[in-house]
Amino acid sequence: DVKVTQSSRYLVKRTGEKVFLECVQDMDHENMFWYRQDPGLGLRLIYFSYDVKMKEKGDIPEGYSVSREKKERFSLILESASTNQTSMYLCASSLLLQGPPTDTQYFGPGTRLTVL
Amino acid sequence: AQKVTQAQTEISVVEKEDVTLDCVYETRDTTYYLFWYKQPPSGELVFLIRRNSFDEQNEISGRYSWNFQKSTSSFNFTITASQVVDSAVYFCALSETTGNQFYFGTGTSLTVIP
């Protein structure tokens, strides 16, 4: 079974703080993704990575950065947290097939972040 | 424009009723995947099914069935004899040949009333 874990289920931070969200997968997947989920908006892609040290912007990268130093770990960084970044954050991973389409994504349990 | 549309925002059914969740997608690619995920109250998205664009056969897995129709660009999901444990938000998603990302619908929240 694919296992994707996230460092925290719930997190409360103050405006202006630097926030790190960690994601680890144990299936040797090349692709990793960060989404945020908000009511009525579904899932929106923040960043993804298809290899170590590689990253691509998704639909809403502003205010976020990412780090992928090891294949199994993908970190999402909020350089200076703001209240509008209060949301559910979901990490996912997938195999990198020979070509697109992107294969099945497997998700972690999510981190519910509140910025006060 | 939305690539994946789930027009039903919320649905409530009484236990043992059948329920169909609609999904309409938009793509110009000939090769693509379609997916359904379940998100129970715990929050984790659970993968249910992947369908290749070249395979229009309907799929049945226990009480779950999926109807894929390219002619109407739809990939609908039916739960037969619904149970309280089916209460969740269900997401439909599309993965195209171009690009390297999923496109999710906005989800349908299903409540099964005992």
PDB file of N, CA and C in Angstrom, chain B residues 7 9 13 20 22 25 32-33 35-36 42-43 52 55 65 73-74 83 90 93 99 103 109:
ATOM      1  N   ALA B   7     -21.705  19.255 -11.040  1.00  0.00           N
ATOM      2  CA  ALA B   7     -22.779  20.235 -10.856  1.00  0.00           C
ATOM      3  C   ALA B   7     -23.507  20.071  -9.521  1.00  0.00           C
ATOM      4  N   THR B   9     -23.611  20.032  -5.841  1.00  0.00           N
ATOM      5  CA  THR B   9     -22.778  20.450  -4.726  1.00  0.00           C
ATOM      6  C   THR B   9     -23.028  19.572  -3.503  1.00  0.00           C
ATOM      7  N   VAL B  13     -29.454  11.469   0.691  1.00  0.00           N
ATOM      8  CA  VAL B  13     -30.305  10.317   0.396  1.00  0.00           C
ATOM      9  C   VAL B  13     -30.538   9.563   1.692  1.00  0.00           C
ATOM     10  N   THR B  20     -26.575   8.652  -7.784  1.00  0.00           N
ATOM     11  CA  THR B  20     -25.608   8.839  -8.874  1.00  0.00           C
ATOM     12  C   THR B  20     -24.980  10.220  -8.764  1.00  0.00           C
ATOM     13  N   ASP B  22     -22.698  12.969 -10.645  1.00  0.00           N
ATOM     14  CA  ASP B  22     -22.383  13.320 -12.026  1.00  0.00           C
ATOM     15  C   ASP B  22     -21.009  13.971 -12.156  1.00  0.00           C
ATOM     16  N   TYR B  25     -16.524  16.315 -18.086  1.00  0.00           N
ATOM     17  CA  TYR B  25     -15.161  16.801 -18.272  1.00  0.00           C
ATOM     18  C   TYR B  25     -14.998  17.414 -19.649  1.00  0.00           C
ATOM     19  N   TYR B  32      -6.365  10.230 -22.146  1.00  0.00           N
ATOM     20  CA  TYR B  32      -6.487  10.861 -20.835  1.00  0.00           C
ATOM     21  C   TYR B  32      -6.989   9.840 -19.834  1.00  0.00           C
ATOM     22  N   TYR B  33      -6.851  10.206 -18.562  1.00  0.00           N
ATOM     23  CA  TYR B  33      -7.382   9.359 -17.484  1.00  0.00           C
ATOM     24  C   TYR B  33      -8.464  10.125 -16.738  1.00  0.00           C
ATOM     25  N   PHE B  35     -10.645   9.916 -12.959  1.00  0.00           N
ATOM     26  CA  PHE B  35     -10.516   9.347 -11.616  1.00  0.00           C
ATOM     27  C   PHE B  35     -11.720   9.746 -10.768  1.00  0.00           C
ATOM     28  N   TRP B  36     -11.979   8.909  -9.760  1.00  0.00           N
ATOM     29  CA  TRP B  36     -12.874   9.289  -8.682  1.00  0.00           C
ATOM     30  C   TRP B  36     -12.136   9.057  -7.360  1.00  0.00           C
ATOM     31  N   SER B  42     -12.615  12.394   7.854  1.00  0.00           N
ATOM     32  CA  SER B  42     -11.235  12.406   8.357  1.00  0.00           C
ATOM     33  C   SER B  42     -10.310  13.252   7.486  1.00  0.00           C
ATOM     34  N   GLY B  43     -10.681  13.479   6.220  1.00  0.00           N
ATOM     35  CA  GLY B  43      -9.926  14.416   5.390  1.00  0.00           C
ATOM     36  C   GLY B  43      -9.061  13.816   4.298  1.00  0.00           C
ATOM     37  N   ASN B  52      -9.095   4.694 -18.246  1.00  0.00           N
ATOM     38  CA  ASN B  52      -8.373   5.134 -19.427  1.00  0.00           C
ATOM     39  C   ASN B  52      -9.372   5.566 -20.492  1.00  0.00           C
ATOM     40  N   ASP B  55     -10.950   2.997 -22.823  1.00  0.00           N
ATOM     41  CA  ASP B  55     -11.726   1.912 -22.260  1.00  0.00           C
ATOM     42  C   ASP B  55     -13.072   2.437 -21.788  1.00  0.00           C
ATOM     43  N   SER B  65     -20.452   1.586  -9.015  1.00  0.00           N
ATOM     44  CA  SER B  65     -20.348   1.379 -10.464  1.00  0.00           C
ATOM     45  C   SER B  65     -20.074   2.717 -11.127  1.00  0.00           C
ATOM     46  N   SER B  73     -19.001  13.136 -22.772  1.00  0.00           N
ATOM     47  CA  SER B  73     -17.900  13.555 -21.892  1.00  0.00           C
ATOM     48  C   SER B  73     -18.304  13.445 -20.426  1.00  0.00           C
ATOM     49  N   SER B  74     -18.837  12.299 -20.071  1.00  0.00           N
ATOM     50  CA  SER B  74     -19.284  12.118 -18.696  1.00  0.00           C
ATOM     51  C   SER B  74     -18.699  10.852 -18.095  1.00  0.00           C
ATOM     52  N   GLN B  83     -25.062   3.431   2.127  1.00  0.00           N
ATOM     53  CA  GLN B  83     -24.905   3.219   3.561  1.00  0.00           C
ATOM     54  C   GLN B  83     -24.369   4.499   4.200  1.00  0.00           C
ATOM     55  N   TYR B  90     -17.066  13.542  -2.675  1.00  0.00           N
ATOM     56  CA  TYR B  90     -16.526  12.760  -3.776  1.00  0.00           C
ATOM     57  C   TYR B  90     -16.014  13.705  -4.864  1.00  0.00           C
ATOM     58  N   ALA B  93     -11.759  13.658 -11.236  1.00  0.00           N
ATOM     59  CA  ALA B  93     -10.541  14.327 -11.689  1.00  0.00           C
ATOM     60  C   ALA B  93     -10.159  13.846 -13.080  1.00  0.00           C
ATOM     61  N   GLY B  99       0.719  18.430 -20.245  1.00  0.00           N
ATOM     62  CA  GLY B  99       0.866  18.857 -18.858  1.00  0.00           C
ATOM     63  C   GLY B  99       1.113  17.692 -17.928  1.00  0.00           C
ATOM     64  N   TYR B 103      -6.752  17.759 -12.888  1.00  0.00           N
ATOM     65  CA  TYR B 103      -7.791  18.771 -12.775  1.00  0.00           C
ATOM     66  C   TYR B 103      -8.932  18.149 -11.989  1.00  0.00           C
ATOM     67  N   SER B 109     -20.795  16.700  -2.085  1.00  0.00           N
ATOM     68  CA  SER B 109     -20.915  16.232  -0.711  1.00  0.00           C
ATOM     69  C   SER B 109     -22.143  15.348  -0.577  1.00  0.00           C
TER      70      SER B 109
END
